[in-house]
XYZ file of C-alpha atoms in Angstrom:
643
model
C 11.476 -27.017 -16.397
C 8.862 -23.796 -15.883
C 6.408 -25.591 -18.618
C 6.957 -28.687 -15.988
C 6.418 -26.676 -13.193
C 3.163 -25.274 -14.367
C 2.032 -29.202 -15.600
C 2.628 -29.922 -11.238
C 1.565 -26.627 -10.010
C -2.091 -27.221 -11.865
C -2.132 -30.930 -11.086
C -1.048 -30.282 -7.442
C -4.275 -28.029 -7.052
C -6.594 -30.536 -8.766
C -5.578 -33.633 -6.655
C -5.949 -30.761 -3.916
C -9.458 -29.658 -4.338
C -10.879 -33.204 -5.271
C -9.426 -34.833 -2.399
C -10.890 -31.848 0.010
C -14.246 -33.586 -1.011
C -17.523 -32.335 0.479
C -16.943 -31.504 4.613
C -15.921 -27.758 3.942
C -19.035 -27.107 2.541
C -21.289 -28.968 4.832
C -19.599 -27.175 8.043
C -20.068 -23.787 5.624
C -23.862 -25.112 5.755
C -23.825 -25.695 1.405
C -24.132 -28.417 -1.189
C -20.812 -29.656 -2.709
C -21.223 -27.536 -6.322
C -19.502 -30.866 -8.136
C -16.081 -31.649 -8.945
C -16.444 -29.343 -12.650
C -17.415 -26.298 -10.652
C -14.989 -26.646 -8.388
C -12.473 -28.250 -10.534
C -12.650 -24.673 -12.856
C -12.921 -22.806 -10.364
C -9.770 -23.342 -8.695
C -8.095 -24.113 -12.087
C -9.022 -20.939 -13.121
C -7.863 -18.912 -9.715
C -4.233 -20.358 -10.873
C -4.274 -19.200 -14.042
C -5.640 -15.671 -12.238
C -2.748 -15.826 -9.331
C -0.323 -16.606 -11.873
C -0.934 -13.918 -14.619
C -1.216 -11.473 -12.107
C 1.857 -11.581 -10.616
C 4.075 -12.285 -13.702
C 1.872 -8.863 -14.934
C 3.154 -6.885 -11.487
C 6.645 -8.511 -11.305
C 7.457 -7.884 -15.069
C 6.455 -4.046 -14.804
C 8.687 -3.994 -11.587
C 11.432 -5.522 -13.501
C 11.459 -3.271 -16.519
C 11.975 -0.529 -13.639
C 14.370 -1.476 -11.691
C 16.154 -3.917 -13.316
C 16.606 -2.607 -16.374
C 18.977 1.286 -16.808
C 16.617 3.443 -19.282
C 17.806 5.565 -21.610
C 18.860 9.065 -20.733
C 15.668 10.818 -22.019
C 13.655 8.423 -19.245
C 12.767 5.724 -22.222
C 12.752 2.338 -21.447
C 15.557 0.317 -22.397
C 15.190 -2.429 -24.729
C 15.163 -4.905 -22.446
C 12.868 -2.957 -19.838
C 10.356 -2.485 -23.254
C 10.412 -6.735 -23.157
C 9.511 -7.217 -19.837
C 6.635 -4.490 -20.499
C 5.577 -6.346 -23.327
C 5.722 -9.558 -21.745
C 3.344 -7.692 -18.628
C 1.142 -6.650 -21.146
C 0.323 -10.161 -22.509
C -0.204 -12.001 -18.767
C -2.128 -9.098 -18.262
C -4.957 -9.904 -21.227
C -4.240 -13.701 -19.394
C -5.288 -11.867 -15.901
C -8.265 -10.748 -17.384
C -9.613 -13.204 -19.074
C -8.917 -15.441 -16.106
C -11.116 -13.639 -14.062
C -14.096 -13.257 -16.806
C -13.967 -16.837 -17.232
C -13.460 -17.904 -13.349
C -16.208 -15.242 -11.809
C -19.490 -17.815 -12.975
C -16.766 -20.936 -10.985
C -16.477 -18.831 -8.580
C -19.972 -17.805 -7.267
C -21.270 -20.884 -7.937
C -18.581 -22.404 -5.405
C -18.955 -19.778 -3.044
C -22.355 -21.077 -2.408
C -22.426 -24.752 -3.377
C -24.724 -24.968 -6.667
C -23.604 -26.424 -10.033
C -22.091 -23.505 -12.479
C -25.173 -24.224 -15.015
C -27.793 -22.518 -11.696
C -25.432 -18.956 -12.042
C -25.563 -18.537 -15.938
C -28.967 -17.381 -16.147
C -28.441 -13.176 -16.371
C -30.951 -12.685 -13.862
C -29.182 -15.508 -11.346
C -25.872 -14.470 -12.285
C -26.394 -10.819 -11.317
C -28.465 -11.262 -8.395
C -25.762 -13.202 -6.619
C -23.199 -10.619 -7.994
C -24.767 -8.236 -5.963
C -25.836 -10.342 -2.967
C -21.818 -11.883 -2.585
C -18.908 -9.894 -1.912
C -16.200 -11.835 -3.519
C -17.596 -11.205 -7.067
C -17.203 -7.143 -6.883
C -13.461 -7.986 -5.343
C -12.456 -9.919 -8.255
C -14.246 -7.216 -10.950
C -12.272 -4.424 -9.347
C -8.900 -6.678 -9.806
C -10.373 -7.203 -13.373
C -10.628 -3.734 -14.267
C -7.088 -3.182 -12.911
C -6.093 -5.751 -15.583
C -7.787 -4.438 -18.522
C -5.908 -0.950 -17.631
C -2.377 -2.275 -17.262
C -3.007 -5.059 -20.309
C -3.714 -2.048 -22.891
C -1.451 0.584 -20.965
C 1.496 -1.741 -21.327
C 0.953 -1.258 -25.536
C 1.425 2.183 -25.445
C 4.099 2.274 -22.179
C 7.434 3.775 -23.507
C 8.842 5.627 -20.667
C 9.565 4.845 -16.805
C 7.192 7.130 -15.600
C 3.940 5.340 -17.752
C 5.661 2.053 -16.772
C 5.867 2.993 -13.066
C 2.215 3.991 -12.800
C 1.166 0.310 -14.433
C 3.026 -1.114 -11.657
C 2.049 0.145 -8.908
C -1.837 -0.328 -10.529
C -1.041 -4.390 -11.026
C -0.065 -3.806 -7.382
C -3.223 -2.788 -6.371
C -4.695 -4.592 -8.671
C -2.727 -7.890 -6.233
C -5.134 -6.849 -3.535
C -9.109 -7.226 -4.112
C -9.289 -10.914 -3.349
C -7.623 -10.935 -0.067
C -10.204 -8.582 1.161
C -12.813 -11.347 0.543
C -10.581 -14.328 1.635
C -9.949 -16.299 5.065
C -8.260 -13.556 6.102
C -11.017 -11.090 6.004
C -12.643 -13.134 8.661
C -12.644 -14.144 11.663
C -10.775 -12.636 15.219
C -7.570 -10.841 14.552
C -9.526 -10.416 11.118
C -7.270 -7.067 10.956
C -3.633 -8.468 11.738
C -4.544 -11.397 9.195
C -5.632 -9.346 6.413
C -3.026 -6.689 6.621
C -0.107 -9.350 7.028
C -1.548 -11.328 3.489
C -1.754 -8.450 1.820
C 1.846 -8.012 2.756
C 2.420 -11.803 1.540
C 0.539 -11.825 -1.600
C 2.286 -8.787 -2.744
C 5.460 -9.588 -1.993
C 5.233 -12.897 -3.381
C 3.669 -11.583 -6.514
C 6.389 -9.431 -7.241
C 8.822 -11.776 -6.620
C 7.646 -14.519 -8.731
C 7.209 -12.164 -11.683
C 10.574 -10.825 -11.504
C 11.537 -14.131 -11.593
C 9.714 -14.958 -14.451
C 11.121 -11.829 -16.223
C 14.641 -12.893 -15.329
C 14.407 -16.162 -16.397
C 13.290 -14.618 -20.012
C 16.232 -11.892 -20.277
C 18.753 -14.690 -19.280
C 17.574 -16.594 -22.123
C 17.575 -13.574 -24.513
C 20.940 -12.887 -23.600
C 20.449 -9.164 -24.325
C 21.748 -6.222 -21.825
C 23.520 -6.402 -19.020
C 22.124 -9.662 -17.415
C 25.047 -9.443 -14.545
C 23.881 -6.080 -13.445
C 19.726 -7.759 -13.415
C 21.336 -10.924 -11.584
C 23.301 -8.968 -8.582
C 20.172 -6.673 -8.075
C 17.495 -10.163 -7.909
C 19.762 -11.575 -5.532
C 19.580 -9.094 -2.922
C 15.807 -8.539 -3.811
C 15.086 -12.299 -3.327
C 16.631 -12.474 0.207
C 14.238 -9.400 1.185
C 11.136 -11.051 -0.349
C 12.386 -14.496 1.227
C 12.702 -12.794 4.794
C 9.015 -10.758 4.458
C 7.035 -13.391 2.786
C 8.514 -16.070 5.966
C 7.625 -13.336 8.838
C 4.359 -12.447 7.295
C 3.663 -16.429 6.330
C 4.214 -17.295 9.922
C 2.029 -14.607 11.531
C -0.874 -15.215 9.693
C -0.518 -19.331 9.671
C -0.513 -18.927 13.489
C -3.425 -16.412 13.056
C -5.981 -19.032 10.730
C -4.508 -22.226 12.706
C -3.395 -22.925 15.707
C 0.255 -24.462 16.393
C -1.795 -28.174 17.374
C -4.180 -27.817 14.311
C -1.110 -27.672 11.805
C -0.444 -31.809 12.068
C -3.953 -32.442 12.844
C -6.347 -30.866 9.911
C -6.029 -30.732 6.222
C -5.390 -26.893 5.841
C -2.789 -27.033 8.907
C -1.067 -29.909 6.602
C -1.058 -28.035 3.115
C 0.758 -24.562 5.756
C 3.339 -26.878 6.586
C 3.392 -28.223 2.752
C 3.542 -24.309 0.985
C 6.463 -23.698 3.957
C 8.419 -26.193 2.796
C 8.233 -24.738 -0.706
C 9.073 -21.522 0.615
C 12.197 -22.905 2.405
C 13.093 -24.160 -1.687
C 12.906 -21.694 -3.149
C 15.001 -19.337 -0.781
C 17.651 -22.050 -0.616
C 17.767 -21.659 -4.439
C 17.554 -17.908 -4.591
C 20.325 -16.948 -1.552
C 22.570 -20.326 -1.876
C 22.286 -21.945 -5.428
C 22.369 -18.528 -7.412
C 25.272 -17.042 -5.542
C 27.459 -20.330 -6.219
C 26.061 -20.026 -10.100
C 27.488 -16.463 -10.340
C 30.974 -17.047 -8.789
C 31.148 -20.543 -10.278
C 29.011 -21.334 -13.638
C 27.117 -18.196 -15.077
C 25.921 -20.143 -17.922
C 23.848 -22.152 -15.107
C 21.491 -19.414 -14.172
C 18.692 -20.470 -16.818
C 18.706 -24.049 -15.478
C 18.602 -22.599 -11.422
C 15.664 -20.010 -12.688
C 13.492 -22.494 -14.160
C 14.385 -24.807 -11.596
C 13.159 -21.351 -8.922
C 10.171 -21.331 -11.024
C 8.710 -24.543 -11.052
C 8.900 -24.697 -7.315
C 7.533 -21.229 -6.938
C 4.449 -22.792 -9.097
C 4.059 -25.511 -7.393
C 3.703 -23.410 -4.181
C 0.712 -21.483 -6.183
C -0.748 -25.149 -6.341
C -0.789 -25.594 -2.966
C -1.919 -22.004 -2.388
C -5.044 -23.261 -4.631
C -5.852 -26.129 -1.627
C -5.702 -23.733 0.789
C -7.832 -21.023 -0.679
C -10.858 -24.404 -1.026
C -10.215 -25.260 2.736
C -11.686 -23.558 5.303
C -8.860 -22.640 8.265
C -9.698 -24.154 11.962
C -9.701 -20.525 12.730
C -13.015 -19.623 11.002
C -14.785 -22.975 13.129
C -13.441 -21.297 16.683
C -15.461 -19.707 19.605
C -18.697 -17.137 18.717
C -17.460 -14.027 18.241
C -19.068 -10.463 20.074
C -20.557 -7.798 16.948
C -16.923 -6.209 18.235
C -14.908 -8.592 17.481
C -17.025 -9.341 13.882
C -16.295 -5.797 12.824
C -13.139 -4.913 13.994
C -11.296 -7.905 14.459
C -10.729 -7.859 18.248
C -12.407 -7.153 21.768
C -11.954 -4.038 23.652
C -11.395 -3.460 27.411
C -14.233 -1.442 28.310
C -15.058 2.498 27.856
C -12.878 4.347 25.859
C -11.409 6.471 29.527
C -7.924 7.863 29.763
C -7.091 4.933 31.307
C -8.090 2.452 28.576
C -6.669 5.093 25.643
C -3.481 5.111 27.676
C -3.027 1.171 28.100
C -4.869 -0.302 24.934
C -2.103 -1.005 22.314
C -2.868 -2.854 18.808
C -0.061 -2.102 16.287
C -1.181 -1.309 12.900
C 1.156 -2.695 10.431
C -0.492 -0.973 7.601
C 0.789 3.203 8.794
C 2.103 2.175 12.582
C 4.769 -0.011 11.941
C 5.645 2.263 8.057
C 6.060 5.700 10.632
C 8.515 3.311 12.932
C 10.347 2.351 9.990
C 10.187 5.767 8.310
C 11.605 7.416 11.723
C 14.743 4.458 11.877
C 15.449 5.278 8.461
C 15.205 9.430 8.553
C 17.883 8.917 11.508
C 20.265 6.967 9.686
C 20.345 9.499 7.000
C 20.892 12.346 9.195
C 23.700 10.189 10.878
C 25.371 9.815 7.594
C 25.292 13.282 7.006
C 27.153 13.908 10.399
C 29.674 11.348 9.408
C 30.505 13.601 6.263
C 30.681 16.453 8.201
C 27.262 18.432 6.716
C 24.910 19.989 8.867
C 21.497 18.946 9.019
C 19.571 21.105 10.975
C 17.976 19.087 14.405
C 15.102 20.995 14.666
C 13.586 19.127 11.466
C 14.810 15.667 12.551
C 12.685 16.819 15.841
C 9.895 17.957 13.834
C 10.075 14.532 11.754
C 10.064 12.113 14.610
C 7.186 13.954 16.596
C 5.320 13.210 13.280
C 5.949 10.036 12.791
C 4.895 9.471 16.786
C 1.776 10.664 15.900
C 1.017 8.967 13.134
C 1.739 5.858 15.608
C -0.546 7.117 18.237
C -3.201 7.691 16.134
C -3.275 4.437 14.601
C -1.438 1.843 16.845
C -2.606 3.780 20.741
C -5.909 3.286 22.218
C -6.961 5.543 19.608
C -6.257 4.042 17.190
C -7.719 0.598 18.754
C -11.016 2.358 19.534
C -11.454 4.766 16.369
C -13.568 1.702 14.370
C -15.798 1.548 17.394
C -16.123 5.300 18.323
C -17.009 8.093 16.247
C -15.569 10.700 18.227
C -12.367 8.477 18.789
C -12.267 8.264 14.697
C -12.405 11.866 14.251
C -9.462 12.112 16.983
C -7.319 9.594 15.002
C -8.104 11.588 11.759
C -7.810 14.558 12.764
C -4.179 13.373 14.034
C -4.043 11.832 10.412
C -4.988 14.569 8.500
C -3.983 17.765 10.744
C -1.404 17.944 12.998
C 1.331 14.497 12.085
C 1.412 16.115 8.041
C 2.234 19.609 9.459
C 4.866 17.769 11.223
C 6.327 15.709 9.194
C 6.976 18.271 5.910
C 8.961 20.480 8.002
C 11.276 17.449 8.355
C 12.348 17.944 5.252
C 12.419 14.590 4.268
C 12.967 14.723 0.347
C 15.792 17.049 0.714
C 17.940 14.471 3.504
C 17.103 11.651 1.550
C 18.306 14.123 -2.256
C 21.410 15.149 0.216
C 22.053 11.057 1.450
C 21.393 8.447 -1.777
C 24.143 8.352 -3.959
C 23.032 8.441 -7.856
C 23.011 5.364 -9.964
C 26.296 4.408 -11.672
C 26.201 5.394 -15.719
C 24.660 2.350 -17.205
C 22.945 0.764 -14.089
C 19.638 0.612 -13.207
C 18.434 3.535 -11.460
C 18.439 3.815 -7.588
C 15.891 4.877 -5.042
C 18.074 8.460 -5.708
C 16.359 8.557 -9.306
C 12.786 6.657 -8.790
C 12.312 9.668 -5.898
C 13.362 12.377 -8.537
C 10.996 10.589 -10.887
C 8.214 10.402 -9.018
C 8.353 13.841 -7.501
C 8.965 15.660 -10.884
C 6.035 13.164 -12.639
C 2.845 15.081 -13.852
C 0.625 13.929 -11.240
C 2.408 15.212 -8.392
C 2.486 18.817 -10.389
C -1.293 18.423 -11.019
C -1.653 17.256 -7.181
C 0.621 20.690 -6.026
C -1.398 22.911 -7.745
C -2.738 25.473 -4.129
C -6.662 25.389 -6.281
C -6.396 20.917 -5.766
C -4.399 20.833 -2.873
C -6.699 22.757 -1.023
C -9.810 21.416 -2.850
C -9.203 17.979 -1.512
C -7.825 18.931 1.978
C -11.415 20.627 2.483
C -13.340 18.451 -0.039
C -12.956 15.187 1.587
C -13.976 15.612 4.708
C -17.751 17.013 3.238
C -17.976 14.243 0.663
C -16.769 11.765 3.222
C -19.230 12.410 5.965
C -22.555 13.777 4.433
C -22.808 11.831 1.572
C -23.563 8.361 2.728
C -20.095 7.271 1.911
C -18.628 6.974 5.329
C -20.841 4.182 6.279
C -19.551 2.343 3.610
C -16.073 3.011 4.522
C -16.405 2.320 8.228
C -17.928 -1.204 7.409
C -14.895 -2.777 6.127
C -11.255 -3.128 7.556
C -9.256 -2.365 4.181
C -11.527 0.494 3.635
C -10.836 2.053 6.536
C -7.124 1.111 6.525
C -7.546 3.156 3.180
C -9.132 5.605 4.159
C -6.558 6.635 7.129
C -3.688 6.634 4.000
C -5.445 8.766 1.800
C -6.460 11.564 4.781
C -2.420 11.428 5.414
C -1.529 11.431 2.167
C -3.996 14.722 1.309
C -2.688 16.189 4.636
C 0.918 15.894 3.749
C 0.285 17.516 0.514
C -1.379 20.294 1.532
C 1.015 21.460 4.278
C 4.094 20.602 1.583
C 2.773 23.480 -0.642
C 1.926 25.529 2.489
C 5.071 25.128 4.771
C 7.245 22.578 3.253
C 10.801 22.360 3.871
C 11.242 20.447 0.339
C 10.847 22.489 -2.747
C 7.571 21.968 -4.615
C 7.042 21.020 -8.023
C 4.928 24.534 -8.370
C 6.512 28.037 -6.631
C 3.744 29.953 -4.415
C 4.786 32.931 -2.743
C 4.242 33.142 1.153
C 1.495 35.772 0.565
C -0.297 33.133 -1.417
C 0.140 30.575 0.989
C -0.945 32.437 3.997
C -3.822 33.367 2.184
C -4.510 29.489 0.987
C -4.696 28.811 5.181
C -6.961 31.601 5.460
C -9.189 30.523 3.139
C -9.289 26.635 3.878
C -10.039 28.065 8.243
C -13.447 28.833 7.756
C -14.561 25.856 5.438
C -13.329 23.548 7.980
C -14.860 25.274 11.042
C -18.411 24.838 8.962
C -17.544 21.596 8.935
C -17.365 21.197 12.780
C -19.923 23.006 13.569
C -22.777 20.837 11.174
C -21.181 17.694 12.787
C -21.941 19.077 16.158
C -25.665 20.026 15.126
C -26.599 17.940 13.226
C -29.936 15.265 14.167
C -29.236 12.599 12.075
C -26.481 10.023 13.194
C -23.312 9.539 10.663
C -22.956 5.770 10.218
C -25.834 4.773 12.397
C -26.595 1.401 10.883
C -22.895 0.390 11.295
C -22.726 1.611 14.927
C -25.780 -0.014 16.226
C -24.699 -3.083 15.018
C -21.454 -2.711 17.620
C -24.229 -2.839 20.697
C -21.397 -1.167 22.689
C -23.266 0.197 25.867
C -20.889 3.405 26.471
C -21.680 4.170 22.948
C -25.533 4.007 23.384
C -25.780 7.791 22.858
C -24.690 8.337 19.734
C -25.576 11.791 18.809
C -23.952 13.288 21.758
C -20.715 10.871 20.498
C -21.062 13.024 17.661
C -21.138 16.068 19.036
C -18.204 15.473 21.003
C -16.683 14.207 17.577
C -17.690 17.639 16.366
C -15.530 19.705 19.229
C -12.623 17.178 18.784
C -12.676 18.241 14.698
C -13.052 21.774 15.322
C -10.050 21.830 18.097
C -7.378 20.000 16.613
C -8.663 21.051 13.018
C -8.281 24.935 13.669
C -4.955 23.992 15.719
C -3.136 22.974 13.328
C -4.242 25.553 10.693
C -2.941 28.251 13.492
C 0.477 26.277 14.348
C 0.431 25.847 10.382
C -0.023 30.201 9.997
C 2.460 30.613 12.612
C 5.093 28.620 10.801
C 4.383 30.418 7.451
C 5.124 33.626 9.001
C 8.487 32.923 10.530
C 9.526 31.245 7.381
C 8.011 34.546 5.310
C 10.579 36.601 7.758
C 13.523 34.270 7.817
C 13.183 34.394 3.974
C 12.902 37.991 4.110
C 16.045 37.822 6.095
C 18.032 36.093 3.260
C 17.301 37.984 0.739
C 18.863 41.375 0.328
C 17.792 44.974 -1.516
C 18.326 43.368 -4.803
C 16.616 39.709 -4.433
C 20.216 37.833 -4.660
C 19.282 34.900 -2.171
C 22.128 33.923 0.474
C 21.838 31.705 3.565
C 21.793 27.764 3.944
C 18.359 27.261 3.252
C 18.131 29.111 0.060
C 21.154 27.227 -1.381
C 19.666 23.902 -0.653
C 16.795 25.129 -2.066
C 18.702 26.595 -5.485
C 20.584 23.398 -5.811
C 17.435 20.954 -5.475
C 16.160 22.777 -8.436
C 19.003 22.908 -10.166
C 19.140 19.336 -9.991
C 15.695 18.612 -11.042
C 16.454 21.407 -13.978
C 19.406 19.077 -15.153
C 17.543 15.707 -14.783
C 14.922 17.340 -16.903
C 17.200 18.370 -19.424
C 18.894 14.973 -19.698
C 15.510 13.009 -20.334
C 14.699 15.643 -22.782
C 17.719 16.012 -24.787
């Protein structure tokens, strides 16, 4: 049945691209590149599509899926699905070597045979953006493909997978989605759907090969796809519909050939969560031995679905042929009221789903944890649950507010967003003490199972890198580091330029925030022990560097980013150098702010600690005991994967 599906799935997207003929490229303004190039081009993208996400979904399944051994090995049946990512990984990559020569030639309407010459082929590598998306997902593939020969153990295994995830990513930055108005809604919402549906056709895939092994404990891999299968089901349909409504409107989906082939891949969709939430559940109470037949059956329609995915990608969306668009709405994806006043900060709203809707999510979730506590009696202290929603309200201001609407536009309204980002919301959010509620709330995995978010969090914050990453000397090397190679180097320009770059960019300054102020003033225990003395001195020492950095943004005669600005022709941005300077004051306020709040804090933990500690050094108190048994803990789990 899966060979069958994959016979339809490839035939669906021939028949597709042939019968799309010629008109997409003539409205694009190109040649039709013939039915080979297109024909192998699209061919190929399946192949690519397909390898990649058995590749992600098979690493995901030997992780949680799967119970490893006691000394964090990979069980048998986790090494399989490894194995099995390893090989449609080599299939990933060679996809892509073979497709990229397809591919450009497409992409600008010339017979594969004009792109083969070396000099051709690598001045339209440089000159198209789609070809650098598609080596970066290469290179991903070539990593996880040889990592997965040497991947024994969760940990190795976990870092392949979430690098196949990534690895997911690179062409929807150069598809219809990158395009366009609402260019930013339409990417972050596909790369929501592509990953998600990645994932959840390769653990598919993987289950349908341990069911017919018949090794392990299939019943405990069939409960846990159920349940994962309804979440995919209910993300991929939300995010689906948002961005189908985004690329065509509601009267374009009857009347043109890509609104057709939305309703088409919905229907699909609609299949194969009927046979994931309905069919399975009557196979498991019913007929067990009919779970091969129902996963192949899953499969073929999810392949299929790629097919149709393979028509869309060749058609243009009615979106992309709508009104002119303003250099505005080009860049960032929408208009904007006016001047960036209090008024306009206070009213403009855009919700990013990429780190706005994650800190809504992140607050929901840290108050039903404390809530369960309650319910079993323990105390959990309210000033951190304060401390963790003000946090997570900044993070949402600074990325979701007028602030966060205007900071692609303004340079001195993207300093206030990172500075938010990188300065005040991580300060706030580590003395919420969110490892130790969630250490305190998730039960541990049953003997035998597959571990629970309980373990992967142990596992993850006891891994190497995040020991390498506490270490005060790189903590505080890339807290002041990035901000110096970010602006004066050039590479800003580049970042600002692009929507997923800059969505990137505002996780990584939150994510080197939040690490710094965890070894500084953390609540949670940190892989590496630093005495306050230490610590205060780290702050001290990390004060000046960023005031430097302030005061060179504020002085300096060159513009950061000009190119990129000047391109906006925004009127109340016309004087960029004194945008910067003001961009310069905003950095050296808020920066210096929260180094002072962060001091403060230090030295009232430094005398509560003092506090708990008597004559001798024998720690007593609340605090200290949550701290002794969270390290006990992690002793014991170390011992166990050891022993």
């Amino acid at each position: 049945m899966s060979g069958a599906g994959l016979l339809l799935g490839l035939v669906l997207a021939v028949v597709l691209v042939l019968r799309s003929g010629g008109g997409g490229y003539g409205a694009l303004g190109y040649s039709d590149p013939g039915a080979v190039t297109k024909v192998c081009a699209y061919v190929l993208r399946f192949v690519v599509d397909v390898a990649s996400a058995v590749a992600a979904g098979s690493l995901a399944y030997a992780l949680f899926f799967t119970a490893s051994e006691p000394n964090g090995r990979l069980s048998p049946d986790g090494w399989a699905a490894t194995w099995v990512a390893g090989w449609a990984a080599w299939l990933w990559f060679g996809g892509i070597v073979l497709m990229m020569p397809f591919d450009m030639a497409d992409a600008i309407g010339v017979p594969v045979s004009e792109v083969l010459g070396p000099v051709d082929f690598a001045g339209l590598f440089m000159a198209l953006y789609e070809p650098r998306a598609w080596l970066a997902s290469a290179l991903v593939a070539l990593v996880v493909a040889v990592g997965c020969r040497v991947a024994l153990r969760w940990r190795a295994a976990l870092g392949l997978a979430v690098l196949a995830v990534l690895g997911l990513l690179p062409p929807v930055v150069s598809g219809h989605a990158s395009s366009g108005a609402a260019h930013d809604y339409a990417m972050n919402s596909m790369a929501f759907h592509v990953v998600v549906a990645g994932l959840w056709f390769g653990v598919l895939v993987a289950l349908s090969l341990h069911l017919r092994r018949g090794t392990g404990q299939v019943e405990v891999a069939v409960a846990s796809y159920q349940r994962f299968a309804t979440g995919c089901w209910i993300l991929i349909a939300a995010s689906g519909i948002f961005v189908a409504l985004l690329l065509t409107p509601p009267a374009a989906l009857v009347t043109t050939g890509y609104g057709r082939l939305v309703l088409l891949k919905g229907v699909a969709l609609v299949a194969v969560g009927a046979l994931s939430v309905v069919a399975r559940s009557r196979a498991v109470r019913d007929r067990p031995h009919r779970l091969v037949r129902l996963a192949a059956t899953e499969t073929a329609v999810f392949l299929v679905t790629f097919g149709v995915t393979m028509g869309m990608v060749q058609v243009s969306p009615p979106a992309v042929f709508g009104p002119e668009l303003s250099p505005v709405e080009i860049a960032v994806g929408y208009s904007l009221p006016g001047a960036p006043n209090l008024l306009n900060l206070l009213t403009t709203w855009r919700l990013d789903l990429v780190l706005g809707l994650p800190a809504l999510v992140a607050a929901a979730v840290y108050l039903l944890g404390a809530r369960r506590l309650r319910w079993r009696g323990e105390r959990w202290p309210p000033g951190r649950t304060t401390a963790w929603l003000t946090g997570c309200g900044l993070v949402f201001v600074a990325t979701s507010s007028g602030v966060g609407a205007y900071a692609p536009a303004g340079f001195s309204e993207h300093v206030s967003s990172h500075m938010v980002l990188g300065m005040l919301a991580p300060l706030l959010l580590v003395l919420g003490g969110p490892l130790t509620l969630a250490l305190r709330v998730l039960p541990a995995a049953a003997t035998g199972r597959a571990p629970g978010p309980r373990e992967w969090l142990v596992a993850v914050v006891d891994s190497g890198m995040v020991r390498a990453l506490s270490h005060p000397a790189v903590a505080a090397g890339l807290f002041v580091a990035s901000y110096y190679l970010l602006y004066f180097t050039g590479v800003f320009g580049w970042v600002i330029d692009e929507h997923w770059s800059r969505m990137a960019l505002n996780v990584f300054v939150l994510a080197v925030g939040y690490q710094f102020y965890w070894i500084v003033v953390g609540i949670d225990p940190s892989p590496r022990r630093f005495p306050h003395l230490g610590r205060l001195g780290l702050v001290f020492a990390v004060m000046p560097f960023h005031a430097v950095f302030a005061v060179i943004v504020m002085t300096m005669r060159t513009v950061i980013a000009e190119n990129y600005y000047r391109t906006l022709t925004l009127p109340w941005f016309s004087d960029l150098l004194a945008d910067q300077r003001l961009a310069g004051i905003i950095s050296l306020v808020a920066g210096e702010l929260g180094l002072v709040v962060a001091q403060v804090v230090l030295l009232v933990q430094w005398y509560r600690y003092d506090r708990l500690v008597d004559f001798r050094g024998a720690p007593t108190g609340e605090e200290d005991e949550e701290t002794m048994a969270y390290r006990a803990m992690l002793t014991k789990l170390r011992q166990s994967r050891s022993g």
